CSV table of C-alpha atoms and ligand atoms in Angstrom, one decimal:
chain,number,residue,atom,x,y,z
A,7,MET,CA,-22.2,4.1,-4.8
A,8,PHE,CA,-21.7,5.4,-1.3
A,9,GLU,CA,-25.3,4.6,-0.4
A,10,ASN,CA,-24.5,4.0,3.2
A,11,LEU,CA,-22.8,7.3,3.7
A,12,SER,CA,-25.3,9.1,1.5
A,13,GLU,CA,-28.2,7.7,3.4
A,14,ARG,CA,-26.7,8.6,6.7
A,15,LEU,CA,-25.9,12.1,5.5
A,16,GLY,CA,-29.4,12.5,4.1
A,17,GLY,CA,-30.7,11.8,7.6
A,18,VAL,CA,-28.4,14.4,9.1
A,19,PHE,CA,-29.5,17.0,6.6
A,20,ASP,CA,-33.2,16.3,6.9
A,21,ARG,CA,-32.9,17.5,10.5
A,22,LEU,CA,-31.3,20.7,9.5
A,23,THR,CA,-32.8,23.8,8.1
A,24,LYS,CA,-32.2,24.2,4.4
A,25,GLN,CA,-30.1,27.1,3.5
A,26,GLY,CA,-28.4,28.5,0.4
A,27,ALA,CA,-24.9,27.4,1.4
A,28,LEU,CA,-23.5,24.6,3.6
A,29,SER,CA,-23.3,26.1,7.1
A,30,GLU,CA,-20.7,25.3,9.6
A,31,ASP,CA,-23.2,23.3,11.6
A,32,ASP,CA,-24.4,21.4,8.6
A,33,VAL,CA,-20.9,20.4,7.7
A,34,ARG,CA,-19.9,19.6,11.2
A,35,ALA,CA,-22.9,17.3,11.7
A,36,ALA,CA,-22.2,15.6,8.3
A,37,LEU,CA,-18.6,15.1,9.0
A,38,ARG,CA,-19.3,13.4,12.3
A,39,GLU,CA,-20.9,10.7,10.1
A,40,VAL,CA,-18.0,10.7,7.7
A,41,ARG,CA,-15.6,10.2,10.6
A,42,VAL,CA,-17.5,7.2,11.8
A,43,ALA,CA,-17.5,5.8,8.2
A,44,LEU,CA,-13.7,6.2,8.0
A,45,LEU,CA,-13.1,4.5,11.3
A,46,GLU,CA,-15.4,1.7,10.3
A,47,ALA,CA,-13.3,1.3,7.2
A,48,ASP,CA,-10.3,0.9,9.4
A,49,VAL,CA,-8.7,4.3,8.7
A,50,SER,CA,-6.4,5.1,11.7
A,51,LEU,CA,-7.9,7.6,14.2
A,52,PRO,CA,-5.3,10.5,13.7
A,53,VAL,CA,-5.6,10.2,10.0
A,54,ALA,CA,-9.4,10.2,10.1
A,55,ARG,CA,-9.3,13.2,12.3
A,56,ASP,CA,-6.9,15.2,10.1
A,57,PHE,CA,-8.9,14.3,7.0
A,58,VAL,CA,-12.2,15.4,8.4
A,59,LYS,CA,-10.6,18.7,9.5
A,60,LYS,CA,-9.3,19.3,6.0
A,61,VAL,CA,-12.7,18.6,4.4
A,62,GLU,CA,-14.5,20.7,6.9
A,63,LYS,CA,-12.5,23.7,5.7
A,64,GLN,CA,-13.3,22.9,2.1
A,65,ALA,CA,-17.0,22.3,2.5
A,66,THR,CA,-18.0,25.1,4.8
A,67,GLY,CA,-19.6,28.0,2.9
A,68,GLN,CA,-19.9,26.0,-0.4
A,69,ALA,CA,-23.1,26.9,-2.2
A,70,VAL,CA,-25.6,24.1,-2.2
A,71,THR,CA,-26.2,23.0,-5.8
A,72,ARG,CA,-29.9,22.7,-6.7
A,73,SER,CA,-29.6,19.3,-8.5
A,74,VAL,CA,-28.2,17.4,-5.5
A,75,THR,CA,-29.1,17.2,-1.8
A,76,PRO,CA,-26.7,18.7,0.7
A,77,GLY,CA,-25.9,15.1,1.8
A,78,GLN,CA,-24.9,14.1,-1.7
A,79,GLN,CA,-22.9,17.3,-2.0
A,80,VAL,CA,-20.9,16.6,1.1
A,81,VAL,CA,-20.3,13.0,-0.1
A,82,LYS,CA,-18.9,14.3,-3.3
A,83,ILE,CA,-16.6,16.7,-1.5
A,84,VAL,CA,-15.4,13.9,0.8
A,85,HIS,CA,-15.0,11.5,-2.2
A,86,ASP,CA,-12.9,14.1,-4.1
A,87,ALA,CA,-10.8,14.8,-1.1
A,88,LEU,CA,-10.2,11.1,-0.5
A,89,ILE,CA,-9.0,10.7,-4.1
A,90,GLU,CA,-6.7,13.7,-3.7
A,91,VAL,CA,-5.0,12.1,-0.7
A,92,LEU,CA,-4.9,8.6,-2.2
A,93,ARG,CA,-3.5,9.6,-5.6
A,94,GLY,CA,0.3,9.8,-5.7
A,95,GLU,CA,2.3,11.6,-8.3
A,96,GLY,CA,2.8,9.8,-11.7
A,97,ASP,CA,1.8,6.4,-12.8
A,98,PRO,CA,1.6,4.0,-9.8
A,99,GLY,CA,2.5,1.0,-11.9
A,100,SER,CA,5.7,2.4,-13.4
A,101,LEU,CA,8.8,1.4,-11.3
A,102,LYS,CA,12.3,3.0,-11.6
A,103,ILE,CA,14.1,0.0,-13.2
A,104,ASP,CA,15.9,1.5,-16.1
A,105,ASN,CA,19.5,0.9,-15.2
A,106,ALA,CA,20.1,-2.8,-15.3
A,107,PRO,CA,20.4,-4.6,-13.0
A,108,ALA,CA,17.9,-2.6,-11.0
A,109,PRO,CA,17.5,-3.7,-7.4
A,110,ILE,CA,14.0,-3.8,-5.9
A,111,LEU,CA,13.9,-4.3,-2.1
A,112,MET,CA,10.7,-5.8,-0.7
A,113,VAL,CA,10.1,-5.1,3.0
A,114,GLY,CA,7.2,-5.7,5.4
A,115,LEU,CA,6.0,-7.8,8.3
A,116,GLN,CA,5.8,-11.6,8.2
A,117,GLY,CA,2.5,-12.8,6.8
A,118,SER,CA,1.9,-9.5,5.0
A,119,GLY,CA,2.1,-11.3,1.6
A,120,LYS,CA,5.7,-10.2,0.9
A,121,THR,CA,6.9,-13.4,-0.8
A,122,THR,CA,3.8,-13.8,-2.8
A,123,THR,CA,3.9,-10.2,-3.9
A,124,THR,CA,7.6,-10.5,-4.9
A,125,ALA,CA,6.7,-13.3,-7.2
A,126,LYS,CA,3.6,-11.6,-8.6
A,127,LEU,CA,5.6,-8.5,-9.3
A,128,ALA,CA,8.4,-10.4,-11.0
A,129,LYS,CA,5.9,-12.1,-13.2
A,130,ARG,CA,4.3,-8.8,-14.1
A,131,LEU,CA,7.7,-7.3,-15.0
A,132,LYS,CA,8.5,-10.3,-17.1
A,133,ASP,CA,5.1,-10.6,-18.9
A,134,LYS,CA,4.3,-6.9,-19.3
A,135,GLN,CA,7.7,-5.4,-19.8
A,136,GLY,CA,9.7,-8.3,-21.0
A,137,LYS,CA,12.2,-7.9,-18.2
A,138,ARG,CA,14.6,-10.6,-17.1
A,139,VAL,CA,14.2,-10.9,-13.4
A,140,LEU,CA,16.1,-12.6,-10.6
A,141,MET,CA,14.5,-13.1,-7.2
A,142,ALA,CA,16.3,-13.9,-4.0
A,143,SER,CA,15.0,-14.7,-0.6
A,144,LEU,CA,16.9,-13.2,2.4
A,145,ASP,CA,14.8,-14.9,5.0
A,146,THR,CA,17.6,-17.0,6.6
A,147,ASN,CA,15.5,-17.7,9.7
A,148,ARG,CA,12.8,-19.4,7.7
A,149,PRO,CA,14.1,-22.0,5.2
A,150,ALA,CA,10.5,-22.7,4.3
A,151,ALA,CA,10.1,-19.1,3.1
A,152,MET,CA,13.2,-19.5,0.9
A,153,GLU,CA,11.8,-22.7,-0.6
A,154,GLN,CA,8.5,-21.0,-1.1
A,155,LEU,CA,10.1,-18.3,-3.3
A,156,ALA,CA,12.0,-21.0,-5.3
A,157,ILE,CA,8.7,-22.9,-5.9
A,158,LEU,CA,6.9,-19.7,-7.0
A,159,GLY,CA,9.8,-18.9,-9.3
A,160,GLN,CA,9.5,-22.2,-11.0
A,161,GLN,CA,5.7,-21.8,-11.4
A,162,ILE,CA,6.0,-18.4,-13.1
A,163,GLY,CA,9.2,-19.0,-15.0
A,164,VAL,CA,11.4,-16.5,-13.1
A,165,ASP,CA,14.9,-17.4,-11.9
A,166,THR,CA,15.7,-17.5,-8.2
A,167,LEU,CA,19.1,-17.2,-6.6
A,168,PRO,CA,20.3,-20.7,-5.6
A,169,ILE,CA,20.0,-21.2,-1.8
A,170,VAL,CA,23.3,-21.5,0.0
A,171,LYS,CA,23.1,-22.6,3.6
A,172,GLY,CA,24.9,-20.6,6.3
A,173,GLU,CA,24.9,-17.2,4.5
A,174,ASN,CA,23.4,-14.1,6.2
A,175,ALA,CA,21.1,-11.7,4.5
A,176,VAL,CA,23.8,-9.2,3.5
A,177,GLN,CA,25.9,-12.0,1.9
A,178,ILE,CA,22.8,-13.2,0.0
A,179,ALA,CA,22.2,-9.6,-1.2
A,180,ARG,CA,25.8,-9.3,-2.5
A,181,ARG,CA,25.5,-12.6,-4.3
A,182,ALA,CA,22.2,-11.6,-5.9
A,183,LYS,CA,23.8,-8.4,-7.1
A,184,GLN,CA,26.7,-10.3,-8.6
A,185,GLN,CA,24.6,-12.9,-10.3
A,186,ALA,CA,22.2,-10.2,-11.6
A,187,THR,CA,25.2,-8.2,-13.0
A,188,PHE,CA,27.0,-11.1,-14.6
A,189,GLY,CA,23.9,-13.0,-15.6
A,190,GLY,CA,22.6,-10.1,-17.6
A,191,TYR,CA,19.4,-9.6,-15.6
A,192,ASP,CA,17.3,-6.4,-15.9
A,193,VAL,CA,16.0,-6.5,-12.3
A,194,TYR,CA,16.8,-8.3,-9.1
A,195,MET,CA,14.3,-8.5,-6.3
A,196,LEU,CA,15.3,-9.0,-2.7
A,197,ASP,CA,12.6,-10.5,-0.5
A,198,THR,CA,13.8,-9.5,2.9
A,199,ALA,CA,12.9,-11.4,6.1
A,200,GLY,CA,9.8,-10.3,8.0
A,201,ARG,CA,8.9,-10.6,11.6
A,202,LEU,CA,5.6,-10.7,13.4
A,203,HIS,CA,6.4,-7.3,14.9
A,204,ILE,CA,8.8,-4.6,14.1
A,205,ASP,CA,12.0,-4.9,16.2
A,206,GLU,CA,15.5,-3.5,16.1
A,207,VAL,CA,17.2,-6.7,14.8
A,208,LEU,CA,14.9,-6.7,11.8
A,209,MET,CA,15.4,-3.1,11.0
A,210,ASP,CA,19.2,-3.3,11.4
A,211,GLU,CA,19.2,-6.2,8.9
A,212,VAL,CA,17.0,-4.5,6.4
A,213,GLN,CA,19.2,-1.3,6.7
A,214,ALA,CA,22.3,-3.4,6.1
A,215,VAL,CA,20.8,-5.0,3.0
A,216,ARG,CA,19.7,-1.7,1.7
A,217,ASP,CA,23.2,-0.3,2.1
A,218,VAL,CA,24.6,-3.1,0.0
A,219,ALA,CA,22.0,-3.2,-2.7
A,220,THR,CA,21.2,0.6,-2.9
A,221,PRO,CA,17.7,-0.3,-4.3
A,222,ARG,CA,16.0,1.8,-7.0
A,223,GLU,CA,12.7,0.9,-5.4
A,224,THR,CA,11.9,-0.2,-1.8
A,225,LEU,CA,8.4,-1.4,-1.7
A,226,LEU,CA,6.6,-1.9,1.6
A,227,VAL,CA,4.1,-4.8,1.5
A,228,VAL,CA,1.2,-4.3,3.9
A,229,ASP,CA,-1.8,-6.4,4.6
A,230,GLY,CA,-4.8,-4.3,3.5
A,231,LEU,CA,-6.9,-5.7,6.3
A,232,THR,CA,-4.7,-4.3,9.0
A,233,GLY,CA,-6.2,-1.1,10.2
A,234,GLN,CA,-4.7,0.9,12.9
A,235,ASP,CA,-1.5,-1.0,12.9
A,236,ALA,CA,-0.7,-0.1,9.3
A,237,VAL,CA,0.3,3.4,10.4
A,238,ASN,CA,2.9,2.1,12.8
A,239,VAL,CA,4.3,-0.3,10.3
A,240,ALA,CA,4.6,2.4,7.6
A,241,THR,CA,6.1,5.0,10.0
A,242,GLU,CA,8.7,2.6,11.2
A,243,PHE,CA,9.8,1.2,7.8
A,244,ASP,CA,9.7,4.6,6.1
A,245,GLY,CA,11.7,6.2,9.0
A,246,LYS,CA,14.3,3.5,9.2
A,247,VAL,CA,14.7,2.2,5.7
A,248,GLY,CA,13.0,4.8,3.5
A,249,ILE,CA,10.4,3.4,1.2
A,250,THR,CA,9.5,4.4,-2.4
A,251,GLY,CA,6.0,2.9,-2.5
A,252,VAL,CA,3.5,0.6,-0.9
A,253,VAL,CA,1.7,-2.6,-2.0
A,254,LEU,CA,-1.5,-3.4,-0.3
A,255,THR,CA,-2.4,-7.1,-0.2
A,256,ARG,CA,-5.6,-8.9,0.6
A,257,MET,CA,-7.7,-6.2,-1.1
A,258,ASP,CA,-9.9,-9.1,-2.3
A,259,GLY,CA,-11.1,-9.6,1.2
A,260,ASP,CA,-14.0,-8.1,3.1
A,261,GLY,CA,-11.9,-5.2,4.5
A,262,ARG,CA,-12.8,-1.7,3.3
A,263,GLY,CA,-9.2,-0.8,2.7
A,264,GLY,CA,-8.9,2.1,5.1
A,265,ALA,CA,-5.2,1.2,5.5
A,266,ALA,CA,-4.7,2.8,2.0
A,267,LEU,CA,-5.7,6.2,3.3
A,268,SER,CA,-3.6,5.8,6.5
A,269,MET,CA,-0.5,4.8,4.5
A,270,ARG,CA,-0.8,7.6,2.1
A,271,ALA,CA,-1.4,10.2,4.7
A,272,VAL,CA,1.4,9.1,7.0
A,273,THR,CA,4.2,8.3,4.5
A,274,GLY,CA,3.2,10.5,1.6
A,275,LYS,CA,4.6,7.6,-0.6
A,276,PRO,CA,2.5,6.3,-3.5
A,277,ILE,CA,0.5,3.1,-3.3
A,278,ARG,CA,1.7,1.2,-6.4
A,279,PHE,CA,-0.2,-2.0,-6.5
A,280,VAL,CA,-2.9,-4.0,-4.8
A,281,GLY,CA,-3.0,-7.7,-4.2
A,282,LEU,CA,-6.3,-9.3,-5.1
A,283,GLY,CA,-5.8,-13.0,-4.3
A,284,GLU,CA,-3.4,-15.8,-3.9
A,285,LYS,CA,-2.9,-16.5,-7.6
A,286,MET,CA,0.2,-15.2,-9.4
A,287,ASP,CA,-1.7,-12.8,-11.6
A,288,ALA,CA,-3.8,-11.3,-8.8
A,289,LEU,CA,-1.9,-8.0,-8.7
A,290,GLU,CA,-3.2,-4.8,-10.1
A,291,THR,CA,-2.1,-1.2,-10.4
A,292,PHE,CA,-3.6,0.9,-7.6
A,293,GLU,CA,-6.7,2.9,-8.6
A,294,PRO,CA,-7.6,5.6,-6.1
A,295,GLU,CA,-11.2,5.8,-7.3
A,296,ARG,CA,-11.9,2.2,-6.5
A,297,VAL,CA,-10.4,2.3,-3.1
A,298,ALA,CA,-12.2,5.6,-2.3
A,299,GLY,CA,-15.5,4.0,-3.1
A,300,ARG,CA,-14.8,1.1,-0.8
A,301,ILE,CA,-13.7,3.3,2.0
A,302,LEU,CA,-16.9,5.3,1.9
A,303,GLY,CA,-18.8,2.0,1.8
B,410,LIG,P1,5.1,-13.2,3.8
B,410,LIG,O1,5.3,-13.9,5.1
B,410,LIG,O2,4.9,-11.8,4.0
B,410,LIG,O3,6.1,-13.5,2.8
B,410,LIG,O4,3.7,-13.7,3.3
B,410,LIG,P2,3.3,-14.8,2.1
B,410,LIG,O5,3.7,-14.2,0.8
B,410,LIG,O6,3.8,-16.1,2.5
B,410,LIG,O7,1.7,-14.7,2.2
B,410,LIG,C1,1.0,-15.2,3.3
B,410,LIG,C2,-0.3,-15.8,2.8
B,410,LIG,O8,-1.1,-14.7,2.3
B,410,LIG,C3,-0.2,-16.8,1.7
B,410,LIG,O9,-1.1,-17.8,1.9
B,410,LIG,C4,-0.6,-16.0,0.5
B,410,LIG,O10,-1.1,-16.8,-0.6
B,410,LIG,C5,-1.6,-15.1,1.0
B,410,LIG,N1,-1.7,-13.8,0.2
B,410,LIG,C6,-0.7,-13.0,-0.2
B,410,LIG,N2,-1.2,-12.0,-0.9
B,410,LIG,C7,-2.6,-12.1,-0.9
B,410,LIG,C8,-3.7,-11.4,-1.5
B,410,LIG,O11,-3.5,-10.3,-2.1
B,410,LIG,N3,-4.9,-11.9,-1.3
B,410,LIG,C9,-5.1,-13.0,-0.6
B,410,LIG,N4,-6.4,-13.5,-0.5
B,410,LIG,N5,-4.2,-13.8,-0.1
B,410,LIG,C10,-2.9,-13.3,-0.2
């Protein structure tokens, strides 16, 4: 594991004089490589910078253990620090859905995988926790998105709120709440509209829906392949709507998942799940160790 970074750091340390403890120069030289590795993994620049600064403080002056090379030692320090940032409090897979019907608000940009993730999560709650789930699409601008959720619902055996033409997002949210209450559902999930970019109209709509539904969980769905942009998306959604967690999609792709670190560092909110494919069961609980390994490459 981390061969790339270990090799690179090995090279750095070969050029330095061996001492009993990691000197400031050793650490600084090594951390330049770490910073490059983080940026290559698509961690956003300010997050990479802050992270490296924090590790620099931890590493400087640490006694060099005999059994490992200084390079390996720095990699371990970096790895442990990464996990510390990535790990949220508590179990990432456990959602606050005890008071029925518990609303879950799904937010994010268009194309992030929001609708797919809504259905995957509904299936998971049904299969693993025996919950009765109702899903509703609030994307009134894109009838195809509403149809998509209905089709996925049929596929996985989860009810969707019937589509009524002409309603706005808030009206749909109210109807979902009513149906969930009177229909005896444990959870209702609101798949909000996404746009290609964040704009005021979108945020106003999501805020209005939030005010009606008072969600127990608001999950931000982010494409794990987005690098620098992930930070803006997270900042905007958390600032305007307030999120309780993040789902990173497309973690089955070639990306190194640096968005995970950026999201955690910027919002402080836990990453709950990762999407690992298009299939309905391709959703797993977030594991910091796995993502840390990928980020370090
Ligand atoms: P939305 O616009 O945010 O609702 O996005 P969709 O849910 O419609 O997803 C857009 C595309 O991404 C679809 O083709 C999904 O099958 C695909 N997708 C969603 N999540 C994942 C994932 O975790 N991995 C992969 N490979 N594809 C995904």
